[in-house]
Coordinates of C-alpha atoms in Angstrom, one line a residue:
Chain A
X1 CA -9.5 -14.2 -41.6
X2 CA -12.6 -14.4 -38.3
X3 CA -14.2 -18.6 -38.4
X4 CA -16.9 -19.2 -36.1
X5 CA -17.8 -22.7 -36.3
X6 CA -20.6 -24.5 -34.6
X7 CA -20.8 -21.6 -31.4
X8 CA -23.3 -22.2 -29.3
X9 CA -23.3 -20.6 -25.5
X10 CA -25.7 -21.5 -22.9
X11 CA -26.4 -19.4 -19.9
X12 CA -26.6 -22.1 -16.8
X13 CA -29.1 -23.2 -16.3
X14 CA -31.4 -23.3 -19.9
X15 CA -30.3 -19.5 -21.3
X16 CA -29.0 -20.3 -25.0
X17 CA -27.2 -17.4 -26.3
X18 CA -26.6 -19.0 -29.1
X19 CA -26.8 -22.2 -31.4
X20 CA -24.7 -23.8 -33.5
X21 CA -23.6 -20.5 -34.6
X22 CA -21.3 -21.1 -38.2
X23 CA -19.8 -18.4 -41.2
X24 CA -17.7 -17.0 -41.9
X25 CA -15.8 -13.3 -42.3
X26 CA -12.9 -12.6 -45.5
X27 CA -9.8 -9.9 -44.9
X28 CA -11.3 -6.1 -45.5
X29 CA -14.7 -7.4 -45.0
X30 CA -18.1 -5.3 -44.0
X31 CA -20.3 -6.5 -42.6
X32 CA -23.2 -6.0 -39.7
X33 CA -24.5 -8.4 -37.6
X34 CA -28.0 -8.4 -36.7
X35 CA -30.9 -9.0 -34.5
X36 CA -34.2 -8.0 -32.1
X37 CA -31.8 -7.4 -28.2
X38 CA -31.2 -10.9 -27.2
X39 CA -30.7 -12.4 -30.3
X40 CA -26.8 -13.0 -29.2
X41 CA -25.4 -10.5 -31.6
X42 CA -23.3 -9.4 -28.0
X43 CA -22.4 -12.5 -26.3
X44 CA -21.1 -13.5 -30.4
X45 CA -19.3 -10.7 -29.8
X46 CA -18.1 -10.8 -26.8
X47 CA -16.6 -14.4 -27.3
X48 CA -14.8 -12.4 -31.1
X49 CA -12.0 -10.8 -27.7
X50 CA -12.9 -14.1 -25.8
X51 CA -14.7 -11.9 -22.5
X52 CA -16.6 -14.6 -23.2
X53 CA -16.3 -18.4 -23.9
X54 CA -18.7 -20.9 -26.0
X55 CA -20.3 -24.0 -24.6
X56 CA -18.7 -25.9 -27.1
X57 CA -17.6 -24.8 -31.5
X58 CA -14.9 -22.9 -32.0
X59 CA -13.5 -19.6 -32.4
X60 CA -10.6 -19.1 -35.4
X61 CA -8.8 -16.0 -35.3
X62 CA -5.8 -14.8 -38.1
X63 CA -5.3 -18.4 -36.9
X64 CA -6.2 -18.9 -33.6
X65 CA -8.2 -20.8 -31.9
X66 CA -9.2 -18.2 -29.7
X67 CA -11.2 -20.1 -27.9
X68 CA -9.3 -22.4 -25.9
X69 CA -5.6 -18.5 -25.8
X70 CA -4.4 -18.5 -22.6
X71 CA -4.3 -15.8 -20.5
X72 CA -0.8 -14.2 -21.3
X73 CA -2.2 -14.0 -25.3
X74 CA -5.4 -12.3 -24.4
X75 CA -3.9 -9.2 -24.4
X76 CA -1.9 -9.6 -27.2
X77 CA -5.8 -10.8 -29.4
X78 CA -6.8 -7.8 -27.5
X79 CA -4.8 -5.0 -29.1
X80 CA -5.4 -7.2 -32.4
X81 CA -8.9 -5.9 -32.8
X82 CA -10.3 -2.4 -31.4
X83 CA -14.0 -2.2 -29.8
X84 CA -16.6 0.3 -30.3
X85 CA -18.6 0.2 -26.9
X86 CA -21.7 1.7 -27.2
X87 CA -21.7 2.8 -23.0
X88 CA -18.0 3.9 -24.7
X89 CA -15.9 2.7 -22.3
X90 CA -13.0 5.2 -22.2
X91 CA -11.5 6.1 -19.4
X92 CA -12.6 8.4 -17.2
X93 CA -8.7 9.7 -16.2
X94 CA -7.3 11.0 -19.4
X95 CA -7.5 13.4 -22.0
X96 CA -9.1 12.6 -24.6
X97 CA -6.1 12.9 -26.3
X98 CA -4.5 10.1 -23.2
X99 CA -7.7 7.9 -24.1
X100 CA -6.2 7.7 -27.5
X101 CA -2.5 7.0 -27.1
X102 CA -3.0 4.5 -23.9
X103 CA -3.6 1.1 -26.7
X104 CA -0.3 2.5 -28.3
X105 CA 1.3 3.3 -25.1
X106 CA 0.1 -0.2 -23.8
X107 CA 2.1 -1.6 -27.1
X108 CA 5.3 -0.1 -26.4
X109 CA 4.9 2.3 -29.6
X110 CA 7.4 5.5 -29.6
X111 CA 6.6 8.5 -28.4
X112 CA 7.6 9.9 -31.0
X113 CA 5.2 8.7 -32.9
X114 CA 2.5 8.9 -31.2
X115 CA 2.8 11.8 -30.9
X116 CA 2.3 12.5 -34.5
X117 CA -0.3 9.7 -34.7
X118 CA -2.7 11.1 -31.9
X119 CA -3.5 14.2 -33.5
X120 CA -3.9 13.4 -37.5
X121 CA -6.1 9.8 -35.7
X122 CA -8.4 13.1 -33.7
X123 CA -8.7 15.4 -37.4
X124 CA -10.3 12.3 -38.7
X125 CA -12.9 12.0 -35.8
X126 CA -13.5 16.0 -35.9
X127 CA -12.1 16.1 -32.5
X128 CA -8.7 18.3 -32.9
X129 CA -9.4 20.8 -30.9
X130 CA -10.7 18.1 -28.0
X131 CA -7.7 17.0 -27.4
X132 CA -7.3 17.9 -23.3
X133 CA -10.3 16.9 -22.8
X134 CA -12.2 14.7 -20.1
X135 CA -14.6 12.2 -21.7
X136 CA -17.0 13.9 -19.4
X137 CA -16.5 16.8 -20.9
X138 CA -17.9 15.5 -23.5
X139 CA -21.5 15.3 -25.6
X140 CA -22.2 11.7 -25.7
X141 CA -22.0 12.0 -29.9
X142 CA -17.9 13.0 -28.8
X143 CA -17.3 10.3 -26.4
X144 CA -18.5 7.9 -28.9
X145 CA -16.0 9.7 -32.0
X146 CA -13.2 8.7 -28.6
X147 CA -13.7 5.7 -28.6
X148 CA -13.7 4.8 -32.5
X149 CA -10.4 7.1 -32.5
X150 CA -8.9 5.6 -30.0
X151 CA -10.3 1.9 -31.6
X152 CA -8.5 2.8 -34.7
X153 CA -5.2 4.1 -33.0
X154 CA -3.2 1.0 -32.9
X155 CA -4.3 0.0 -36.6
X156 CA -6.3 -3.2 -35.3
X157 CA -6.7 -5.8 -38.3
X158 CA -10.7 -5.5 -36.8
X159 CA -13.0 -3.3 -35.6
X160 CA -16.0 -4.7 -33.1
X161 CA -18.7 -2.2 -32.8
X162 CA -21.5 -3.6 -30.7
X163 CA -24.3 -0.8 -31.2
X164 CA -22.9 2.0 -31.8
X165 CA -25.0 3.9 -32.1
X166 CA -27.3 3.0 -29.4
X167 CA -27.6 6.4 -27.8
X168 CA -26.7 9.2 -30.3
X169 CA -29.5 11.1 -32.1
X170 CA -30.1 10.4 -35.8
X171 CA -27.0 13.9 -36.5
X172 CA -24.2 11.7 -34.9
X173 CA -25.4 8.1 -35.2
X174 CA -25.1 9.0 -39.0
X175 CA -21.2 10.4 -38.6
X176 CA -20.9 6.9 -36.9
X177 CA -21.3 5.3 -40.2
X178 CA -19.7 7.5 -42.2
X179 CA -16.0 7.2 -39.6
X180 CA -17.2 3.4 -39.6
X181 CA -17.3 3.4 -43.7
X182 CA -14.5 5.5 -44.2
X183 CA -12.3 2.9 -41.7
X184 CA -13.1 0.3 -43.7
X185 CA -12.2 2.2 -46.9
X186 CA -9.0 2.1 -44.8
X187 CA -8.4 -1.2 -45.4
X188 CA -10.5 -2.3 -41.3
X189 CA -12.3 -5.7 -41.9
X190 CA -15.4 -3.8 -39.7
X191 CA -18.2 -5.8 -37.4
X192 CA -21.3 -4.5 -36.6
X193 CA -23.5 -5.8 -34.0
X194 CA -26.9 -3.5 -34.5
X195 CA -30.7 -3.7 -33.6
X196 CA -30.7 0.0 -36.1
X197 CA -33.0 -0.6 -39.6
X198 CA -31.8 2.7 -40.8
X199 CA -28.1 2.5 -40.7
X200 CA -28.4 -1.1 -41.7
X201 CA -29.4 -0.7 -45.0
X202 CA -27.6 2.9 -45.5
X203 CA -24.6 0.5 -45.3
X204 CA -25.5 -1.7 -48.0
X205 CA -22.8 -4.7 -46.7
X206 CA -23.7 -8.3 -45.7
X207 CA -26.0 -8.9 -43.1
X208 CA -26.1 -11.6 -41.1
X209 CA -29.7 -11.3 -38.7
X210 CA -29.4 -13.7 -35.9
X211 CA -32.6 -14.6 -34.4
X212 CA -32.9 -16.2 -31.3
X213 CA -29.5 -17.3 -31.7
X214 CA -29.2 -19.3 -34.9
X215 CA -28.4 -17.5 -38.6
X216 CA -30.8 -17.3 -40.2
X217 CA -29.9 -15.3 -43.4
X218 CA -26.7 -14.3 -44.5
X219 CA -26.5 -12.0 -47.4
X220 CA -24.3 -10.1 -49.2
X221 CA -25.7 -6.5 -49.9
X222 CA -28.3 -7.3 -47.4
X223 CA -31.3 -5.3 -45.6
X224 CA -32.6 -4.9 -42.6
X225 CA -35.1 -7.9 -42.8
X226 CA -36.0 -9.4 -39.3
Chain B
X1 CA 10.8 -1.9 -20.3
X2 CA 11.9 1.4 -19.8
X3 CA 9.2 3.1 -22.1
X4 CA 6.5 1.0 -20.1
X5 CA 8.2 2.0 -16.4
X6 CA 8.2 5.6 -17.4
X7 CA 4.9 5.3 -18.8
X8 CA 3.2 3.1 -15.8
X9 CA 5.2 5.5 -13.5
X10 CA 3.5 8.5 -15.6
X11 CA 0.3 7.2 -15.4
X12 CA 0.0 6.3 -11.6
X13 CA 1.1 10.2 -11.3
X14 CA -1.3 11.2 -12.9
X15 CA -4.6 9.3 -11.2
X16 CA -3.6 10.2 -7.9
X17 CA -3.6 14.5 -8.8
X18 CA -5.9 14.0 -10.7
X19 CA -7.9 12.4 -7.7
X20 CA -8.1 15.1 -5.4
X21 CA -10.5 14.0 -3.3
X22 CA -9.7 10.4 -2.5
X23 CA -6.3 10.4 -2.6
X24 CA -6.4 13.2 0.1
X25 CA -9.0 11.1 1.8
X26 CA -6.8 8.3 2.0
X27 CA -3.4 10.5 2.7
X28 CA -5.4 11.7 6.2
X29 CA -5.9 8.1 6.9
X30 CA -2.3 6.8 6.8
X31 CA -1.5 10.1 8.3
X32 CA -3.2 9.1 11.4
X33 CA -1.1 5.2 11.4
X34 CA 2.1 6.4 10.4
X35 CA 1.2 8.5 13.6
X36 CA 0.5 6.5 16.0
X37 CA 3.2 4.4 14.8
X38 CA 5.9 6.8 15.4
X39 CA 4.7 7.9 18.3
X40 CA 5.0 4.1 20.0
X41 CA 7.9 4.5 18.8
X42 CA 9.2 7.5 20.3
X43 CA 6.8 6.6 23.5
X44 CA 10.3 4.2 23.9
X45 CA 12.2 6.7 24.8
X46 CA 10.2 8.0 28.0
X47 CA 9.7 5.0 29.3
X48 CA 13.3 4.2 29.1
X49 CA 14.9 7.3 30.1
X50 CA 12.2 6.6 33.1
X51 CA 13.5 3.1 33.3
X52 CA 17.4 3.3 32.8
X53 CA 17.1 7.1 36.2
X54 CA 15.3 4.2 38.6
X55 CA 17.8 1.7 37.8
X56 CA 21.0 4.2 38.3
X57 CA 19.3 5.3 41.4
X58 CA 19.3 1.9 42.8
X59 CA 22.1 -0.1 44.4
X60 CA 23.0 -2.4 46.9
X61 CA 25.5 -2.0 50.4
X62 CA 27.2 -5.0 52.8
X63 CA 27.5 -4.5 55.9
X64 CA 30.5 -5.4 57.6
X65 CA 30.8 -7.3 61.5
X66 CA 32.8 -4.6 63.4
X67 CA 35.4 -7.0 64.3
X68 CA 36.4 -8.0 61.0
X69 CA 39.3 -6.0 59.7
X70 CA 40.4 -3.4 56.6
X71 CA 42.1 -6.5 54.7
X72 CA 40.3 -9.1 55.1
X73 CA 37.3 -6.1 54.1
X74 CA 39.6 -5.0 50.9
X75 CA 40.0 -8.6 49.5
X76 CA 36.4 -8.9 49.6
X77 CA 36.5 -5.4 47.7
X78 CA 38.9 -6.6 44.7
X79 CA 36.7 -10.1 45.1
X80 CA 33.8 -9.0 43.9
X81 CA 34.8 -6.7 41.9
X82 CA 36.0 -9.5 39.9
X83 CA 32.4 -10.8 39.2
X84 CA 31.5 -9.9 35.6
X85 CA 28.1 -8.6 36.8
X86 CA 29.0 -6.5 38.6
X87 CA 30.0 -2.1 37.4
X88 CA 31.2 -0.7 40.0
X89 CA 32.4 -1.6 44.0
X90 CA 32.5 1.5 46.4
X91 CA 34.7 0.3 49.4
X92 CA 33.2 2.8 52.0
X93 CA 35.5 2.6 55.9
X94 CA 33.3 3.9 59.0
X95 CA 35.4 7.1 59.1
X96 CA 34.4 7.2 56.1
X97 CA 30.7 7.3 56.9
X98 CA 30.4 8.9 60.3
X99 CA 32.1 12.5 57.8
X100 CA 29.3 11.2 55.2
X101 CA 26.5 11.9 58.0
X102 CA 28.0 14.3 60.1
X103 CA 28.8 16.4 56.4
X104 CA 24.9 15.7 55.6
X105 CA 23.6 16.6 58.0
X106 CA 25.9 18.9 60.0
X107 CA 22.4 21.1 60.3
X108 CA 20.9 19.4 62.8
X109 CA 22.1 20.6 66.2
X110 CA 19.5 17.0 67.8
X111 CA 20.9 14.8 66.2
X112 CA 24.5 16.6 66.3
X113 CA 24.6 16.8 69.7
X114 CA 23.6 12.8 70.6
X115 CA 26.4 11.8 68.5
X116 CA 28.7 13.5 70.6
X117 CA 27.2 12.4 73.4
X118 CA 27.5 8.1 72.0
X119 CA 31.3 8.1 72.1
X120 CA 31.7 5.2 69.7
X121 CA 31.3 5.8 66.0
X122 CA 28.5 3.7 65.6
X123 CA 28.1 3.1 61.9
X124 CA 29.3 -0.2 59.9
X125 CA 32.6 -0.7 57.0
X126 CA 30.3 -1.0 54.6
X127 CA 30.5 -2.2 50.6
X128 CA 28.5 -0.2 48.0
X129 CA 27.0 -2.7 44.5
X130 CA 25.6 -1.3 42.1
X131 CA 25.4 -4.6 39.0
X132 CA 25.8 -3.5 35.5
X133 CA 21.8 -4.9 35.3
X134 CA 20.1 -5.4 38.5
X135 CA 18.7 -8.3 37.9
X136 CA 22.2 -8.9 38.4
X137 CA 22.4 -8.5 42.3
X138 CA 20.8 -11.8 43.6
X139 CA 23.2 -14.1 41.9
X140 CA 26.0 -10.5 43.7
X141 CA 24.9 -11.6 46.5
X142 CA 24.0 -14.9 47.0
X143 CA 28.2 -14.9 45.4
X144 CA 28.7 -13.1 48.2
X145 CA 26.9 -15.9 50.7
X146 CA 27.8 -19.0 49.3
X147 CA 32.6 -17.7 50.1
X148 CA 34.4 -17.7 52.9
X149 CA 33.5 -14.4 53.9
X150 CA 30.1 -14.2 54.4
X151 CA 31.5 -14.6 57.8
X152 CA 32.1 -11.1 57.6
X153 CA 29.5 -9.8 56.4
X154 CA 26.7 -8.0 59.1
X155 CA 23.9 -7.1 57.0
X156 CA 22.6 -7.0 53.1
X157 CA 20.3 -3.9 52.7
X158 CA 19.6 -6.4 49.2
X159 CA 16.4 -8.1 51.0
X160 CA 15.5 -5.2 52.1
X161 CA 14.7 -3.7 48.7
X162 CA 14.1 -6.8 46.4
X163 CA 10.4 -6.2 46.2
X164 CA 11.8 -3.3 45.0
X165 CA 13.2 -4.6 42.3
X166 CA 11.3 -7.1 41.5
X167 CA 8.1 -4.3 41.4
X168 CA 11.2 -2.0 38.9
X169 CA 11.4 -5.6 36.8
X170 CA 8.2 -6.6 36.5
X171 CA 6.8 -2.6 35.2
X172 CA 9.9 -2.4 32.3
X173 CA 8.2 -6.2 31.7
X174 CA 4.6 -5.2 31.1
X175 CA 5.7 -2.1 29.2
X176 CA 7.5 -3.8 26.5
X177 CA 4.6 -6.2 26.6
X178 CA 2.5 -4.0 26.4
X179 CA 4.4 -2.1 24.0
X180 CA 5.1 -5.6 21.0
X181 CA 1.1 -6.6 21.1
X182 CA 0.3 -2.7 21.4
X183 CA 2.0 -2.3 17.7
X184 CA 0.9 -5.8 16.6
X185 CA -2.7 -5.1 16.9
X186 CA -1.7 -1.1 15.9
X187 CA -0.6 -2.7 12.5
X188 CA -4.0 -4.9 11.7
X189 CA -6.3 -1.6 12.9
X190 CA -3.8 0.1 10.2
X191 CA -3.7 -1.9 8.0
X192 CA -7.5 -2.4 7.5
X193 CA -8.7 1.0 8.0
X194 CA -5.7 2.4 5.3
X195 CA -7.3 -0.9 3.1
X196 CA -10.8 0.1 3.5
X197 CA -10.0 4.0 2.7
X198 CA -7.4 2.6 -0.2
X199 CA -11.2 0.3 -1.5
X200 CA -13.5 3.1 -1.0
X201 CA -10.7 5.6 -3.2
X202 CA -10.9 2.5 -6.1
X203 CA -14.2 1.4 -6.3
X204 CA -14.0 4.0 -9.1
X205 CA -11.5 2.5 -10.5
X206 CA -13.2 -0.9 -11.0
X207 CA -15.1 0.1 -14.9
X208 CA -11.5 1.6 -15.6
X209 CA -9.6 -1.2 -15.0
X210 CA -12.4 -3.8 -17.0
X211 CA -11.8 -0.7 -20.1
X212 CA -8.0 -1.2 -19.8
X213 CA -8.8 -5.3 -20.0
X214 CA -10.2 -4.8 -22.8
X215 CA -8.7 -3.4 -25.0
X216 CA -5.5 -5.2 -24.3
X217 CA -2.9 -3.2 -21.7
X218 CA -2.1 -6.1 -19.5
X219 CA -2.2 -7.5 -15.7
X220 CA 1.7 -5.6 -14.7
X221 CA -0.1 -2.1 -16.4
X222 CA -2.6 -2.4 -15.7
X223 CA -0.9 -3.0 -11.7
X224 CA 1.3 -0.9 -12.3
X225 CA -0.1 2.6 -12.3
X226 CA -2.0 1.2 -8.6
X227 CA 1.4 0.1 -7.2
X228 CA 2.7 4.6 -7.9
X229 CA 0.2 6.0 -6.6
X230 CA -0.2 3.3 -3.5
X231 CA 4.3 4.6 -3.3
X232 CA 2.9 8.5 -3.8
X233 CA 0.2 8.9 -1.1
X234 CA 1.8 6.8 1.5
X235 CA 4.8 8.7 1.0
X236 CA 3.4 11.8 1.4
X237 CA 1.5 10.4 4.3
X238 CA 5.1 9.6 5.9
X239 CA 6.2 13.4 4.6
X240 CA 3.4 15.3 6.4
X241 CA 4.2 12.2 9.4
X242 CA 7.5 13.5 9.4
X243 CA 6.3 17.2 9.4
X244 CA 4.2 17.2 12.0
X245 CA 6.6 15.3 14.4
X246 CA 9.4 17.8 14.1
X247 CA 7.3 20.5 14.2
X248 CA 5.2 19.5 17.6
X249 CA 8.4 18.1 19.1
X250 CA 10.0 21.8 18.0
X251 CA 7.5 23.7 19.8
X252 CA 6.4 21.1 23.1
X253 CA 9.7 20.1 24.1
X254 CA 11.2 22.1 26.2
X255 CA 8.3 21.8 28.1
X256 CA 8.6 17.6 28.2
X257 CA 12.3 18.6 29.3
X258 CA 10.0 20.8 31.8
X259 CA 8.0 17.4 33.2
X260 CA 11.0 15.4 33.0
X261 CA 14.2 17.0 33.2
X262 CA 17.3 14.9 31.5
X263 CA 14.4 14.3 28.3
X264 CA 15.1 15.4 25.1
X265 CA 12.5 13.8 23.0
X266 CA 13.0 16.8 19.6
X267 CA 17.3 15.6 20.4
X268 CA 15.9 11.6 20.7
X269 CA 13.9 12.3 17.2
X270 CA 17.2 14.8 15.6
X271 CA 19.8 11.7 16.2
X272 CA 16.8 8.9 15.3
X273 CA 16.3 11.1 12.3
X274 CA 16.5 8.2 9.8
X275 CA 15.4 5.4 11.4
X276 CA 12.1 7.5 12.2
X277 CA 12.0 8.5 7.8
X278 CA 12.3 4.3 7.5
X279 CA 9.0 3.7 9.2
X280 CA 7.3 6.5 8.5
X281 CA 7.9 6.1 5.2
X282 CA 7.2 1.6 4.9
X283 CA 4.7 1.8 7.1
X284 CA 3.0 4.5 4.5
X285 CA 4.7 2.3 1.5
X286 CA 3.6 -0.5 2.8
X287 CA -0.1 -0.3 3.8
X288 CA -0.7 1.8 0.8
X289 CA 0.9 -0.7 -1.8
X290 CA -0.9 -3.7 -0.3
X291 CA -3.5 -2.8 0.3
X292 CA -3.8 -0.9 -3.5
X293 CA -2.6 -4.4 -4.6
X294 CA -5.5 -6.2 -2.7
X295 CA -8.1 -4.5 -3.3
X296 CA -7.3 -4.1 -7.8
X297 CA -6.5 -7.9 -7.3
X298 CA -10.6 -9.2 -7.5
X299 CA -10.9 -6.0 -10.3
X300 CA -8.4 -8.1 -12.2
X301 CA -9.7 -11.9 -11.6
X302 CA -13.0 -10.4 -12.2

């Protein structure tokens, strides 16, 4: 489903963020990408949604080369991937329900479908009663749950979660991990970039370990070892 | 397509409503800009009115020699009347000139007695000429001077009025040129001020635009609501300005009329209501939308 082929990213003048990275992700897999800060986890995810372009190598997603995607096709690619960011990136002028509905709206889904889907998605993340609140009125954990709700609202094939628990306390961290597992069980591919040992070890899923931009370990049912 | 269009309008309207601080600041700046432009448009009216009034009072008189016969004088009158530059010609005979003088000065006994003592009619028959355009007096006088009838003419008072007329043309020309120049400068200043204000309002939108792009919104889905927001800001500013001008003129129209008799600014405003509304809406929406578009363009490129 996703192929990283000899991927290298060098930021001028000579900062190597990724160095000849190659691995594949199968449909409905749960993959943890782990490593220290600066190991290249975020760069890897940014390349998958074409925020960054590789210096060399290719990323194939759904048979298409993401690294050479045109600006016209870029929104279409991003609609196939749900992204959860460490800093949530919610639209501050929109309510919780409007944030969740946003991607469905830009995809042109019908009003009826949106009206039916949004409450049930908010139900999954336990925020039915916060539908009309604005992000600024929510706690960090709640905002991250809204971000997850937004990422899954349009049923993308893949969810990318970039340090989703980085700003959260242990209770909210567990809650977010539980949600990601639930989304995976429902049939979505999940790629989780994290440096949280506890999270990785409790998941018991595939672990790809990056160090200084290189893949140093790739294990099924792996552990966090650096 | 229609659903997307509807959603873009709703998003833009909500942005406008949910940011009362920045929306009001942008509306306030645009009200000032629109008011300046409307004021400039309305200022034309008193200037035009004053120039017209002065122009109406200007005419040129041509005095006939004592020995000119009535028929010769009437022939010249007819010739002048035929000229396309001439609006009106009035022939004043010697007797008419005398009666007009007597009527005007009947209270001045000394003057009347002196006239009696003189025993003759000292006035010359004349032609009072009114041109369609004051700039044409020179052509009319040149026509008469070049014609066979020039021998009938004793004097022309055009040369006495020429400096005044030229001064009037020069003032009119300067007012027009100043108006155009001032409008251009004002337009640029207005755009820069409004652009700056809208850009400040959109600074907070930088993060939002980046998020919208990351979740797959197309450029039009991002730009659209900002255009709608610009339209809402421009329309609100135009309507407020319209209300302010209508209210202001309703209150002060009698004072304006008292200062410049015959100048009805409220009447002018009402007669040109649609044009003024159009100027205000075009200014408000034009500046609002273009400033929004230019400001978000760089965020979309980033």
